[in-house]
Short mmCIF file of C-alpha atoms in Angstrom, two decimals:
data_model
loop_
_atom_site.label_atom_id
_atom_site.label_comp_id
_atom_site.label_asym_id
_atom_site.label_seq_id
_atom_site.Cartn_x
_atom_site.Cartn_y
_atom_site.Cartn_z
CA UNK A 1 -61.16 5.50 2.27
CA UNK A 2 -58.88 2.42 1.59
CA UNK A 3 -57.84 3.88 -1.72
CA UNK A 4 -56.89 7.25 -0.29
CA UNK A 5 -54.91 5.51 2.48
CA UNK A 6 -53.10 3.36 -0.05
CA UNK A 7 -52.28 6.42 -2.16
CA UNK A 8 -51.01 8.27 0.89
CA UNK A 9 -48.71 5.38 1.94
CA UNK A 10 -47.43 4.76 -1.62
CA UNK A 11 -46.83 8.55 -1.93
CA UNK A 12 -44.96 8.65 1.32
CA UNK A 13 -42.61 5.76 0.48
CA UNK A 14 -42.16 7.11 -3.01
CA UNK A 15 -41.18 10.53 -1.56
CA UNK A 16 -38.68 8.83 0.88
CA UNK A 17 -37.29 6.70 -1.90
CA UNK A 18 -36.81 9.77 -4.10
CA UNK A 19 -35.02 11.63 -1.27
CA UNK A 20 -32.69 8.71 -0.81
CA UNK A 21 -31.86 8.37 -4.57
CA UNK A 22 -31.14 12.18 -4.74
CA UNK A 23 -28.86 12.01 -1.72
CA UNK A 24 -27.02 8.97 -3.13
CA UNK A 25 -26.65 10.75 -6.43
CA UNK A 26 -25.20 13.78 -4.88
CA UNK A 27 -22.70 11.76 -2.73
CA UNK A 28 -21.58 9.42 -5.45
CA UNK A 29 -21.62 11.69 -8.49
CA UNK A 30 -21.46 15.29 -7.58
CA UNK A 31 -19.44 15.18 -4.33
CA UNK A 32 -15.58 15.05 -4.84
CA UNK A 33 -14.82 14.35 -1.13
CA UNK A 34 -15.51 10.69 -1.26
CA UNK A 35 -13.70 10.37 -4.63
CA UNK A 36 -10.45 11.75 -3.14
CA UNK A 37 -10.84 9.44 -0.20
CA UNK A 38 -11.37 6.41 -2.50
CA UNK A 39 -8.43 7.34 -4.54
CA UNK A 40 -6.22 7.47 -1.44
CA UNK A 41 -7.29 3.99 -0.38
CA UNK A 42 -7.37 2.43 -3.79
CA UNK A 43 -4.35 3.86 -5.71
CA UNK A 44 -0.99 2.60 -4.72
CA UNK A 45 1.66 5.14 -5.51
CA UNK A 46 4.94 3.82 -6.68
CA UNK A 47 7.97 6.25 -6.33
CA UNK A 48 10.56 5.56 -8.85
CA UNK A 49 13.90 6.77 -7.69
CA UNK A 50 16.34 8.18 -10.33
CA UNK A 51 19.63 6.55 -11.06
CA UNK A 52 22.54 8.84 -10.35
CA UNK A 53 25.40 9.09 -12.60
CA UNK A 54 28.94 7.97 -11.90
CA UNK A 55 31.15 10.88 -10.71
CA UNK A 56 34.81 10.97 -11.76
CA UNK A 57 37.44 13.50 -10.76
CA UNK A 58 39.55 15.22 -13.39
CA UNK A 59 42.03 12.37 -13.52
CA UNK A 60 39.33 9.82 -14.34
CA UNK A 61 39.40 8.40 -10.89
CA UNK A 62 35.78 7.05 -9.83
CA UNK A 63 34.59 8.97 -6.87
CA UNK A 64 31.06 8.05 -6.56
CA UNK A 65 29.31 4.84 -7.92
CA UNK A 66 25.83 3.39 -7.62
CA UNK A 67 24.74 0.30 -5.76
CA UNK A 68 21.43 -1.46 -6.24
CA UNK A 69 19.39 -1.80 -2.98
CA UNK A 70 16.05 -3.34 -2.15
CA UNK A 71 13.54 -2.70 0.52
CA UNK A 72 10.60 -4.99 1.50
CA UNK A 73 7.43 -3.02 2.13
CA UNK A 74 4.12 -4.28 3.52
CA UNK A 75 0.60 -2.85 3.39
CA UNK A 76 -0.97 -3.87 6.70
CA UNK A 77 -4.50 -3.91 5.48
CA UNK A 78 -3.58 -6.47 2.65
CA UNK A 79 -1.02 -8.40 4.61
CA UNK A 80 -2.20 -12.02 5.49
CA UNK A 81 0.18 -14.29 7.32
CA UNK A 82 -0.45 -17.96 7.68
CA UNK A 83 2.82 -19.31 8.89
CA UNK A 84 4.71 -16.56 11.05
CA UNK A 85 7.73 -18.70 11.68
CA UNK A 86 8.29 -19.53 7.97
CA UNK A 87 7.99 -15.90 7.09
CA UNK A 88 10.34 -14.76 9.84
CA UNK A 89 12.93 -17.52 8.67
CA UNK A 90 12.55 -16.16 5.10
CA UNK A 91 13.25 -12.48 5.89
CA UNK A 92 15.70 -13.17 8.71
CA UNK A 93 13.95 -11.42 11.66
CA UNK A 94 12.62 -12.85 15.02
CA UNK A 95 8.89 -13.33 15.74
CA UNK A 96 9.13 -10.60 18.44
CA UNK A 97 10.54 -8.06 15.93
CA UNK A 98 7.94 -8.87 13.29
CA UNK A 99 5.14 -8.43 15.96
CA UNK A 100 6.55 -5.05 16.91
CA UNK A 101 6.81 -3.90 13.31
CA UNK A 102 3.31 -5.10 12.57
CA UNK A 103 2.06 -3.03 15.50
CA UNK A 104 3.79 0.06 14.17
CA UNK A 105 2.49 -0.59 10.69
CA UNK A 106 -1.01 -0.96 11.96
CA UNK A 107 -1.25 2.63 12.81
CA UNK A 108 -1.67 3.42 9.09
CA UNK A 109 -3.22 0.27 7.59
CA UNK A 110 -3.45 1.47 3.94
CA UNK A 111 0.15 2.97 3.84
CA UNK A 112 3.20 0.96 2.95
CA UNK A 113 5.51 0.14 5.90
CA UNK A 114 9.17 -0.63 5.25
CA UNK A 115 9.84 -4.03 6.89
CA UNK A 116 13.39 -4.49 5.70
CA UNK A 117 15.71 -1.72 4.33
CA UNK A 118 18.82 -1.79 2.07
CA UNK A 119 18.98 -5.51 1.14
CA UNK A 120 21.65 -6.24 -1.34
CA UNK A 121 21.00 -7.93 -4.69
CA UNK A 122 22.28 -11.27 -3.33
CA UNK A 123 20.11 -10.97 -0.19
CA UNK A 124 17.02 -9.98 -2.16
CA UNK A 125 17.61 -12.82 -4.78
CA UNK A 126 17.42 -15.42 -2.07
CA UNK A 127 13.98 -14.41 -0.89
CA UNK A 128 12.53 -12.84 -4.03
CA UNK A 129 10.64 -15.91 -5.31
CA UNK A 130 9.09 -16.78 -1.89
CA UNK A 131 7.90 -13.15 -1.41
CA UNK A 132 5.06 -13.56 -3.98
CA UNK A 133 3.43 -16.15 -1.58
CA UNK A 134 2.51 -13.40 0.90
CA UNK A 135 -0.22 -10.88 0.06
CA UNK A 136 0.58 -7.32 0.81
CA UNK A 137 4.40 -7.59 0.45
CA UNK A 138 5.92 -5.23 -2.14
CA UNK A 139 9.71 -5.04 -2.96
CA UNK A 140 11.02 -1.69 -3.80
CA UNK A 141 14.18 -1.06 -5.92
CA UNK A 142 16.50 1.96 -5.54
CA UNK A 143 20.09 2.78 -6.10
CA UNK A 144 22.07 4.60 -3.61
CA UNK A 145 25.46 6.54 -4.25
CA UNK A 146 28.58 5.36 -2.59
CA UNK A 147 32.08 6.66 -2.45
#
């Protein structure tokens, strides 16, 4: 009697374990839904904007030229801030403005949020070295056409 009871209990737990293993296999290997969601969360897409050419008129007068601009983006889920005032002084915004932008950014925690737009090369050079101290901050380079 004890042996049959032991066999039944072992059989039951083996069956439950097998069902769990089959379900885990189907979720992790066969199902593509979770793979797509994992890629969305893990892969950071970087958009490379094209450089536009210089545009001249027929008299070789320059009509449109390019200017390098930088943006400072942050990913809220990765952004860790130890010293708020030092960061605000670095990027040149007030603490209230930073708090407001972080609230907006928190709506999509895994998507980049633009903290500062269109910094010139000189402005970006002043803060570039110190930005690496902060996790979740990523600079973005692009050129804009001006006339």
